[in-house]
mmCIF file of C-alpha atoms in Angstrom:
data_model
loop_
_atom_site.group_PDB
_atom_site.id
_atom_site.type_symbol
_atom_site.label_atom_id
_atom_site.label_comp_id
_atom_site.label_asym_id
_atom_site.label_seq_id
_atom_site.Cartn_x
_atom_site.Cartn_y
_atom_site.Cartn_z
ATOM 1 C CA UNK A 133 -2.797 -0.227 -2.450
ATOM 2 C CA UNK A 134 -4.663 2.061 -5.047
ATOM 3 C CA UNK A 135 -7.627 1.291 -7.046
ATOM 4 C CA UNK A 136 -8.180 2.048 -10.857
ATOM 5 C CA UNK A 137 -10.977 1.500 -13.108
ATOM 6 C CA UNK A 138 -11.668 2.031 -16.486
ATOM 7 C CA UNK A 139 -14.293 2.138 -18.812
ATOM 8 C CA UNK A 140 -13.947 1.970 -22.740
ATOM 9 C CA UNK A 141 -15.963 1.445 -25.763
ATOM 10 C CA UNK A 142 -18.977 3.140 -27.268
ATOM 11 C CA UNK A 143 -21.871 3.098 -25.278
ATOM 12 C CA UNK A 144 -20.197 3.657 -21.858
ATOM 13 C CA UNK A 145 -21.995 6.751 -19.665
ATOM 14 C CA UNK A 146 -20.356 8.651 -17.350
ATOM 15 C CA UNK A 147 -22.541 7.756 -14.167
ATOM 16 C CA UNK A 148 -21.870 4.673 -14.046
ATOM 17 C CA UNK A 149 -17.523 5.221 -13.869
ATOM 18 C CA UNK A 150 -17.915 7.432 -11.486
ATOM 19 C CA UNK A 151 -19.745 4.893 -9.412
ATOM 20 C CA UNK A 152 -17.551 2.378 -10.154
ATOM 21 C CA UNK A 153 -14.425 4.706 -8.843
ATOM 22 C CA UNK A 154 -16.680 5.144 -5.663
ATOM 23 C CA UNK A 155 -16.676 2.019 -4.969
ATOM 24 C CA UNK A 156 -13.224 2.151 -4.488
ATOM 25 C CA UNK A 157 -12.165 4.817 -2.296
ATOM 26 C CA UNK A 158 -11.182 2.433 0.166
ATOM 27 C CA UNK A 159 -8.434 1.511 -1.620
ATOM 28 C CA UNK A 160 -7.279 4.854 -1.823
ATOM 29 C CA UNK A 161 -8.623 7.677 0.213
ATOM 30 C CA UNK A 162 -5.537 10.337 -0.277
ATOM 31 C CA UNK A 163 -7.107 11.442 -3.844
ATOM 32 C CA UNK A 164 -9.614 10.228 -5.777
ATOM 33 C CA UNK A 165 -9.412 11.579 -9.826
ATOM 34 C CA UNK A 166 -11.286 10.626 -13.382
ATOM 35 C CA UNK A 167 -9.754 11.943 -16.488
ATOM 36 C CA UNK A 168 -12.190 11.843 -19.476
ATOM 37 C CA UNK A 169 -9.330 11.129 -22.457
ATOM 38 C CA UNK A 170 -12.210 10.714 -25.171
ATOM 39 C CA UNK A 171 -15.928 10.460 -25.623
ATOM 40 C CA UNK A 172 -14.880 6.464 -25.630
ATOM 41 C CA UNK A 173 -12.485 6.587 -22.650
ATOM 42 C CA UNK A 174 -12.357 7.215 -18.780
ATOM 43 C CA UNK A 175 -9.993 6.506 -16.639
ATOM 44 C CA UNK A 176 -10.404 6.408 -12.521
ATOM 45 C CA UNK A 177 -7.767 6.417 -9.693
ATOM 46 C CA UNK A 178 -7.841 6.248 -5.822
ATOM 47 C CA UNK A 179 -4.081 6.854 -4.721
ATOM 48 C CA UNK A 180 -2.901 5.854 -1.363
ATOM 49 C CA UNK A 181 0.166 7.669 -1.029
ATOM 50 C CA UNK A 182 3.742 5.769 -1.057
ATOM 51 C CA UNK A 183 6.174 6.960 -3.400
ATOM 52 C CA UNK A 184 6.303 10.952 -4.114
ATOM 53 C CA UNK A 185 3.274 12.210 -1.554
ATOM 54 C CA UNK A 186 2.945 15.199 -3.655
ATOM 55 C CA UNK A 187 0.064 15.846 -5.521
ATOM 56 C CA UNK A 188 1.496 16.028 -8.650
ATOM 57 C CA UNK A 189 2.015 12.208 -8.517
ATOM 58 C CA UNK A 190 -1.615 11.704 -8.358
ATOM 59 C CA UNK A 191 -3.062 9.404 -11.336
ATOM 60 C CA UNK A 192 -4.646 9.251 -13.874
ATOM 61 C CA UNK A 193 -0.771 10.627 -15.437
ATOM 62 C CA UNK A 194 -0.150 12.085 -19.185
ATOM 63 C CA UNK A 195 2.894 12.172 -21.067
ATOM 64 C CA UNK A 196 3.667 12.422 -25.086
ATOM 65 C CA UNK A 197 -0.233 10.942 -25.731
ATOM 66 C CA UNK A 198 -0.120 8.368 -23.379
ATOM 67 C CA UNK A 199 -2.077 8.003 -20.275
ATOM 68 C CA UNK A 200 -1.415 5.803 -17.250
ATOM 69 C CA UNK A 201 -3.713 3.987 -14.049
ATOM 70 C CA UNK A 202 -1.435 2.351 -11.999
ATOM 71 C CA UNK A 203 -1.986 -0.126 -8.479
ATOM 72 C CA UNK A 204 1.308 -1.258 -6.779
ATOM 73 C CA UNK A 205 4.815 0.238 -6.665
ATOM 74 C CA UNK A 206 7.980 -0.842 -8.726
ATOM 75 C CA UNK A 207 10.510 -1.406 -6.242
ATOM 76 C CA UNK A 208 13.476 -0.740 -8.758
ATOM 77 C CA UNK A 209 11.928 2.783 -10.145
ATOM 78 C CA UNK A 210 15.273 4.481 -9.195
ATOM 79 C CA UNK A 211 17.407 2.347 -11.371
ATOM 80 C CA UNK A 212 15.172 2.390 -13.920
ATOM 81 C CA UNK A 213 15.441 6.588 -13.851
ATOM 82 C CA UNK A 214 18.537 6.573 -14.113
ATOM 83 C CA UNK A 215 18.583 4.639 -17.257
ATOM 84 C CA UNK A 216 16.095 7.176 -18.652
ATOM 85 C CA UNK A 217 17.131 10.476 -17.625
ATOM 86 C CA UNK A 218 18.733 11.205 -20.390
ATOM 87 C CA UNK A 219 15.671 10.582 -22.693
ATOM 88 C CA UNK A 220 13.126 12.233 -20.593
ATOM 89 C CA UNK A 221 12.446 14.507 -18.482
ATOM 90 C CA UNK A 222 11.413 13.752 -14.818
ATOM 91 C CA UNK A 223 8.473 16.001 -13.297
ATOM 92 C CA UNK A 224 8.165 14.021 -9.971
ATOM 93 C CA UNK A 225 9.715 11.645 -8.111
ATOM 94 C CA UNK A 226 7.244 9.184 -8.676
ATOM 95 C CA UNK A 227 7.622 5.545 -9.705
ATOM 96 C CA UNK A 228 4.536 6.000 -11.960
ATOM 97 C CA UNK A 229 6.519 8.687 -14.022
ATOM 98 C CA UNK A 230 9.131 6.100 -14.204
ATOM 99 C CA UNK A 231 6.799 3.633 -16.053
ATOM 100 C CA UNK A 232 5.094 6.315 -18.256
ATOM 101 C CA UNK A 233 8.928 7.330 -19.346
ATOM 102 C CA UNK A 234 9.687 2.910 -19.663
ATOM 103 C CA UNK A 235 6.921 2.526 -21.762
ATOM 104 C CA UNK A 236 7.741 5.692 -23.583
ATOM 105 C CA UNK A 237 11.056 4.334 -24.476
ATOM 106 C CA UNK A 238 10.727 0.187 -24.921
ATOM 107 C CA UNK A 239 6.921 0.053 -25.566
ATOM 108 C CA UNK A 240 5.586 -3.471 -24.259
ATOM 109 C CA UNK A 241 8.834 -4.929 -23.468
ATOM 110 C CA UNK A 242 9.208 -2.318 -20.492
ATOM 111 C CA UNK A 243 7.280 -4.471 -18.142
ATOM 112 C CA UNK A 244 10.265 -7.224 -18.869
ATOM 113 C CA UNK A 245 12.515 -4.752 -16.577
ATOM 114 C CA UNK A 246 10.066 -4.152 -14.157
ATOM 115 C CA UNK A 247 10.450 -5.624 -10.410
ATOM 116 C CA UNK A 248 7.408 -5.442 -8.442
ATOM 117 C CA UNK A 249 3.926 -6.156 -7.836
ATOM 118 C CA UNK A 250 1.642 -4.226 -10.235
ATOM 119 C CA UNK A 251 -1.826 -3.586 -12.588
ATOM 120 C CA UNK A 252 -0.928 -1.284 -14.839
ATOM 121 C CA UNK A 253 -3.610 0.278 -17.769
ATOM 122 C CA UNK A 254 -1.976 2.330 -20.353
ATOM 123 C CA UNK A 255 -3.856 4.140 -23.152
ATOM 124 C CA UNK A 256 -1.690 4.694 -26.277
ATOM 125 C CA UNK A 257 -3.161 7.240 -28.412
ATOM 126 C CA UNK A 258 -0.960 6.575 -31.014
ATOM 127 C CA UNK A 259 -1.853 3.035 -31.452
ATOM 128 C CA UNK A 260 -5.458 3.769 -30.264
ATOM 129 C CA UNK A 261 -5.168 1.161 -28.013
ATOM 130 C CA UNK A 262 -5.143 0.250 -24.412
ATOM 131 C CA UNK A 263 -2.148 -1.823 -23.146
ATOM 132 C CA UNK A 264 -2.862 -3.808 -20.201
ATOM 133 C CA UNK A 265 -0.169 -5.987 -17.944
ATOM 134 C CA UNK A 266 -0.158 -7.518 -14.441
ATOM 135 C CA UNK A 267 3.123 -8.605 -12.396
ATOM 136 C CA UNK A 268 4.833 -11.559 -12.733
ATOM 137 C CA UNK A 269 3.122 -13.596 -10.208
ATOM 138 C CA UNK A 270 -0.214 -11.326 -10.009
ATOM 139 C CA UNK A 271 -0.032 -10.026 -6.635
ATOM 140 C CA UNK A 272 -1.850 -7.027 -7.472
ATOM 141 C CA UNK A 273 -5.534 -7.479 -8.852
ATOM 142 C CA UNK A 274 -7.124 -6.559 -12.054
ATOM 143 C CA UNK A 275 -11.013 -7.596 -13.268
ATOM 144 C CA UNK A 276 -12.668 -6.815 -16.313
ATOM 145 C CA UNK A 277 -16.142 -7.070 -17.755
ATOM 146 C CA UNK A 278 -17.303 -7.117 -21.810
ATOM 147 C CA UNK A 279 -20.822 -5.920 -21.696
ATOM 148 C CA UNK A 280 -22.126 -4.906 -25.532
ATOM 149 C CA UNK A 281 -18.985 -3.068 -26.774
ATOM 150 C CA UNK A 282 -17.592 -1.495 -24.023
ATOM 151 C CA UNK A 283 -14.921 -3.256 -21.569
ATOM 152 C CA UNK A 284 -15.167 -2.487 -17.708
ATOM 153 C CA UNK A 285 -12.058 -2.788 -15.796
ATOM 154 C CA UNK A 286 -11.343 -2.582 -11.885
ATOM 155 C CA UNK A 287 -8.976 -3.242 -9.130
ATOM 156 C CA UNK A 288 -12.128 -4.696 -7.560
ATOM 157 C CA UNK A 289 -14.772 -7.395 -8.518
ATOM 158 C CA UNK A 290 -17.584 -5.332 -6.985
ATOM 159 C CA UNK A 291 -17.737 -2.035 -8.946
ATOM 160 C CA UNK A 292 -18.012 -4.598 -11.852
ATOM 161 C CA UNK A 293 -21.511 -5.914 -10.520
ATOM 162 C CA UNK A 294 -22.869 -2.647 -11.170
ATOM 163 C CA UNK A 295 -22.373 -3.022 -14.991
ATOM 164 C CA UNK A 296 -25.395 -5.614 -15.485
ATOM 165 C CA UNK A 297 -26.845 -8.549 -13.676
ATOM 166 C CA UNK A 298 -24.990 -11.139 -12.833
ATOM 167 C CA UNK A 299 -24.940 -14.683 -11.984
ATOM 168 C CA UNK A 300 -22.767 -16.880 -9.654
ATOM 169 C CA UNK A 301 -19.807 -19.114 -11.508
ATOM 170 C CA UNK A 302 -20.652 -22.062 -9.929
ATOM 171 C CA UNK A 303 -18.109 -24.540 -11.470
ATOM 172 C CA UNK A 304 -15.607 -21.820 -9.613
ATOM 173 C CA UNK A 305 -17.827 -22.140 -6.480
ATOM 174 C CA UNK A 306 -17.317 -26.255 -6.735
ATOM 175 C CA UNK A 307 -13.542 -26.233 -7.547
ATOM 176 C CA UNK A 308 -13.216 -23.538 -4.522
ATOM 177 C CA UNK A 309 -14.481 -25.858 -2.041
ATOM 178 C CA UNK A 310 -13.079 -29.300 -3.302
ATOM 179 C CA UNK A 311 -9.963 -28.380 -4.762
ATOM 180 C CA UNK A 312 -9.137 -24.401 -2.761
ATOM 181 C CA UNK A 313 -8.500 -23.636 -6.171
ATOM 182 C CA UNK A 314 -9.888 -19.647 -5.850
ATOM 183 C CA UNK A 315 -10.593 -17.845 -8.963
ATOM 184 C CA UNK A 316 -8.829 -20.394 -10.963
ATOM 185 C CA UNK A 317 -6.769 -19.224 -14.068
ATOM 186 C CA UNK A 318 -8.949 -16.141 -15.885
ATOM 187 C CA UNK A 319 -12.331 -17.288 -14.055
ATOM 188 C CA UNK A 320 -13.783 -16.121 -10.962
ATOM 189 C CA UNK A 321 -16.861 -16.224 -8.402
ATOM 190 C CA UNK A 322 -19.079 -14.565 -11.012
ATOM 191 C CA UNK A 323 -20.107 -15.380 -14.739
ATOM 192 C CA UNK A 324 -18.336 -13.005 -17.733
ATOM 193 C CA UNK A 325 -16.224 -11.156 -14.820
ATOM 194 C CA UNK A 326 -12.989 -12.474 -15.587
ATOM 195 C CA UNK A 327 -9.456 -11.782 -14.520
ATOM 196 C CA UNK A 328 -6.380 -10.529 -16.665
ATOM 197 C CA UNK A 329 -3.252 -13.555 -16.457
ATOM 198 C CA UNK A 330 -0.112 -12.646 -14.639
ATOM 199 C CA UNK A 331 2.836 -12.502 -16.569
ATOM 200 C CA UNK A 332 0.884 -11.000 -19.819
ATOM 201 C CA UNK A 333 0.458 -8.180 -21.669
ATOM 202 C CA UNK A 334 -2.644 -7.082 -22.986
ATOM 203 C CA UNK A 335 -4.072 -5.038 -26.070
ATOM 204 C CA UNK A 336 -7.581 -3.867 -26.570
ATOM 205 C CA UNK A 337 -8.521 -2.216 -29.592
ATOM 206 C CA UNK A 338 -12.036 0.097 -30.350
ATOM 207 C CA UNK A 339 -13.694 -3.016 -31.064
ATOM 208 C CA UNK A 340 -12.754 -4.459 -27.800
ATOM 209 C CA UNK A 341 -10.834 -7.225 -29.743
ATOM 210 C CA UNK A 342 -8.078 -8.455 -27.054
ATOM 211 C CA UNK A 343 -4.394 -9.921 -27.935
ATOM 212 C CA UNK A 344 -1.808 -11.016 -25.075
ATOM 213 C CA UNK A 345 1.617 -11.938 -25.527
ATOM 214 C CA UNK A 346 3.164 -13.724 -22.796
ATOM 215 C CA UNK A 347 6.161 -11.421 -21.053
ATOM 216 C CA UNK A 348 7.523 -13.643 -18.021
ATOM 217 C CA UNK A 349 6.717 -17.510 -17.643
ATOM 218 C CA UNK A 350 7.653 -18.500 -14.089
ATOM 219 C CA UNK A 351 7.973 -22.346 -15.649
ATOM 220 C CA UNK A 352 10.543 -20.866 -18.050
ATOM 221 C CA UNK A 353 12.271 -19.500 -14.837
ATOM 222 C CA UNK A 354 12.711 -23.261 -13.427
ATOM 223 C CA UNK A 355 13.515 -24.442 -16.995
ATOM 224 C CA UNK A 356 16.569 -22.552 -17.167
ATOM 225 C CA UNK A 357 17.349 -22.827 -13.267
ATOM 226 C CA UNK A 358 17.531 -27.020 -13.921
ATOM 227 C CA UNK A 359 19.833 -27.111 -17.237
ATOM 228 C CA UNK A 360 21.962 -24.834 -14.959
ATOM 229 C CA UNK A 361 25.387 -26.194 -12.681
ATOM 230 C CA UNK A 362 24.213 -26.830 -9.121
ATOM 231 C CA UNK A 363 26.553 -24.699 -6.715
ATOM 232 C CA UNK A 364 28.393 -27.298 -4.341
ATOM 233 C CA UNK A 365 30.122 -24.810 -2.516
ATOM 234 C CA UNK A 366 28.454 -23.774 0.555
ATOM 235 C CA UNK A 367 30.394 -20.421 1.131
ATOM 236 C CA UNK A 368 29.660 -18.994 -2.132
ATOM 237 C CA UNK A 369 25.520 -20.259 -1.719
ATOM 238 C CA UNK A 370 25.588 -18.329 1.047
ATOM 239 C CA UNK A 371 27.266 -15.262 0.030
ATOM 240 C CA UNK A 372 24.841 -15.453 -2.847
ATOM 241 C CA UNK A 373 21.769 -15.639 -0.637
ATOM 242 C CA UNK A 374 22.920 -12.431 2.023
ATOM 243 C CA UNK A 375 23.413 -10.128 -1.260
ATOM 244 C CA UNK A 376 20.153 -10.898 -2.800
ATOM 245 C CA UNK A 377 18.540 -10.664 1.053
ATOM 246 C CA UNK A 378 20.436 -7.104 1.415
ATOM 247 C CA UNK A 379 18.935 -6.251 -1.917
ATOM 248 C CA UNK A 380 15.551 -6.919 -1.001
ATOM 249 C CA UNK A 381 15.709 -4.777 1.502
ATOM 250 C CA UNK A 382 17.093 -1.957 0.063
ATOM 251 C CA UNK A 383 14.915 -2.216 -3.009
ATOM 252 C CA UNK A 384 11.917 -3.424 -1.368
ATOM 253 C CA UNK A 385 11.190 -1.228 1.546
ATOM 254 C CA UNK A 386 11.512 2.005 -0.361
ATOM 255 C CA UNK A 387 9.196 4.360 0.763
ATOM 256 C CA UNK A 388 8.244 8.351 1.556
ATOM 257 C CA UNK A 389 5.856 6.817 4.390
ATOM 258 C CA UNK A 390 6.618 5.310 7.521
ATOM 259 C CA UNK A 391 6.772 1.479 7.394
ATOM 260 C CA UNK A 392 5.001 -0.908 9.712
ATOM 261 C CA UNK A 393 5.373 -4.675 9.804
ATOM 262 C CA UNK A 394 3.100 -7.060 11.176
ATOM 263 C CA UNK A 395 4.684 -8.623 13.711
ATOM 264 C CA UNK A 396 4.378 -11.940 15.889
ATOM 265 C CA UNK A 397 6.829 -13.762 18.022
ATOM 266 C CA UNK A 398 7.696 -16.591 15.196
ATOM 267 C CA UNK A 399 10.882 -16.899 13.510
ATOM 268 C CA UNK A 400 9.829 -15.558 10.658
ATOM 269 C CA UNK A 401 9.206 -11.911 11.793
ATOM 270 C CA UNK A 402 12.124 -11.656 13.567
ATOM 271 C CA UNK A 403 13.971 -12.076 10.934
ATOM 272 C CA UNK A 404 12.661 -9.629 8.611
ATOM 273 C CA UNK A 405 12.330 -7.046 11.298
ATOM 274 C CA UNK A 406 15.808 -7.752 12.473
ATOM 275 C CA UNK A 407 17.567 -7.943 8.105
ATOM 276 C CA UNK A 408 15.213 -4.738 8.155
ATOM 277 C CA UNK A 409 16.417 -2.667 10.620
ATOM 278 C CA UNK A 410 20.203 -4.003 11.019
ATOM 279 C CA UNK A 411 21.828 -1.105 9.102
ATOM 280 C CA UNK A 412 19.014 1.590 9.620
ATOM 281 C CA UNK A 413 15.936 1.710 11.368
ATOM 282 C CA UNK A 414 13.254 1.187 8.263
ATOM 283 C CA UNK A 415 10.988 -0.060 10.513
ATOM 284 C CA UNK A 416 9.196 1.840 12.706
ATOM 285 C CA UNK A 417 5.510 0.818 14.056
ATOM 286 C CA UNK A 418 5.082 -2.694 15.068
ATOM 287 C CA UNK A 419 1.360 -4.193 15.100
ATOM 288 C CA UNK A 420 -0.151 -7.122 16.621
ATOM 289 C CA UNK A 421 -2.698 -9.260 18.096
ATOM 290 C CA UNK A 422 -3.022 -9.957 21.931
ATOM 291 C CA UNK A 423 -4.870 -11.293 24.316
ATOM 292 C CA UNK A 424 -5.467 -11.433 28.181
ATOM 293 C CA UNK A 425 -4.756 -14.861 30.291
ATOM 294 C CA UNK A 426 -3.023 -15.405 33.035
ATOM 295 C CA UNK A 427 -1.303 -19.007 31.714
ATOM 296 C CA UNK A 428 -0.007 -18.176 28.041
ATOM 297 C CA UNK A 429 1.711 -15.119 26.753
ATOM 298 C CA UNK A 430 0.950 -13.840 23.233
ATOM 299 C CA UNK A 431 3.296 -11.025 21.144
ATOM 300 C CA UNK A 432 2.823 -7.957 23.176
ATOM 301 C CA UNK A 433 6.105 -8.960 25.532
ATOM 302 C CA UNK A 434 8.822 -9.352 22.706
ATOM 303 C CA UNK A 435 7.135 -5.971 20.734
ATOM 304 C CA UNK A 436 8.168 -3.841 23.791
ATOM 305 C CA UNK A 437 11.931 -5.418 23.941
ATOM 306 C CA UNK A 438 12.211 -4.002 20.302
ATOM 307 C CA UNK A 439 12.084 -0.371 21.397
ATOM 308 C CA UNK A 440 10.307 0.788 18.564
ATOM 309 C CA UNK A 441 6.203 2.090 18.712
ATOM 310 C CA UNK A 442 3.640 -0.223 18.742
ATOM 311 C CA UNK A 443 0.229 -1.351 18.745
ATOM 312 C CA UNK A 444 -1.843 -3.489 20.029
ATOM 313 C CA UNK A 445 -5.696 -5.220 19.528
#
């Protein structure tokens, strides 16, 4: 989890970024960096450190006169450097060098070949532009703001409140509590703070004019999966099923950090931290709840049978 915020257009001031990048240390305490790329442009990051812990994988990244923000991780980075080795050259090993070098290469229809969760904010100096995109699904978060003509975007709703006063969405507030529909579509708790759509991507010009094109359509997904044969034959649904599990894992758990899971005694977690660590151990701090009686067990029994380190609260 990272943070990133920008700030662009012609009236934007300094102060009020770096307040705005403050605000989100949280989300990143392991460096915290602005890079001024014109009188018109600043970009903030707060890195927590996952892939590449060096420093010189800290954000905001330039390469070939485009610069990169960047919350999430792209879980095949590695494939995707291998495909582009041969056109650039690496300087880390850092999934956010991988995207610079995508985007370098296939422009907007890089984030096609991405698998991940991810906000990603590109500026483009030779389109003048910023190019904006979320993940698929939008796992990670991304907010922006139009105040007079500048555009204010965060990882976070709250640095956003410092651009102006604001007022409560309260048709969000009433579908929230009589429908649990939470920020619903581009809309959320709070009046001209919207969110950018999963599954887009995004370009702002200098006069803050916005165009998305639509990249991934989970609907389109189904569409295709229903005109397609049904597979009758149980052994070859499951062989199916145990390579894309065994591909999860090895894509998904990449990592230059230790990895923790949260763990309870439910079906569920067992079976992740038992796929997880059946070849080699990837896993190795379990956390969890527990609690003191005398009638009713909670986790804290079946984390100690997994001999690996744990916690507990």
């Amino acid at each position: 989890m990272c943070g990133i915020t920008v700030s662009f257009g012609k009236s934007l001031t300094a102060k009020l970024h770096n307040q705005m990048t403050k605000d989100l240390i949280h989300r990143g305490p392991d460096s915290k960096n602005i890079l001024s790329i014109n009188k018109n442009l600043l970009f903030g990051h707060n890195r927590l450190k996952i892939i590449d812990l060096s420093n010189k994988a800290n954000q905001p990244m330039t390469s070939n006169k485009c610069s990169l923000v960047f919350n999430g991780i792209i879980y095949n980075y590695l494939e995707l450097k291998e495909e582009l080795k041969e056109n650039f050259y690496f300087k880390t090993a850092s999934d956010t060098e991988v995207i610079l070098a995508a985007y370098l290469k296939w422009g907007s229809e890089c984030f096609k070949k991405f698998i991940g969760m991810f906000s990603i904010v590109i500026w483009d100096d030779r389109l003048k532009k910023l190019i904006v995109a979320r993940d698929r699904l939008g796992i990670k978060p991304l907010y922006y703001k139009i105040y007079k003509d500048c555009i204010y975007i965060s990882s976070e709703v709250k640095p956003l409140l410092r651009v102006t006063d604001y007022k409560i969405n309260k048709n969000i507030i009433y579908n929230y509590f009589n429908f649990s529909l939470y920020e619903h579509k581009e809309n959320t708790f709070f009046e001209n703070i919207l969110q950018f759509s999963p599954g887009y991507v995004f370009q702002i010009d200098g006069n803050i004019k916005i165009k998305k094109k639509k990249y991934w359509s989970l609907f389109d997904i189904v569409k295709r999966s229903s005109e397609n044969n049904k597979i009758k034959d149980i052994n070859i649904a499951s062989e199916l099923v145990e390579n894309e599990v065994n591909r999860i894992i090895e894509t998904y758990l990449r990592s230059d950090t230790k990895i923790s899971l949260l763990y309870s005694s439910g079906l569920d977690s067992n079976a992740l931290f038992n796929l997880a660590n059946s070849k080699k151990n990837k896993i190795s701090l379990l956390l969890s709840f527990g609690f003191l009686s005398k009638k009713t067990k909670d986790e804290l029994d079946y984390m100690k049978k997994q001999n690996v380190k744990h916690f507990k609260y």
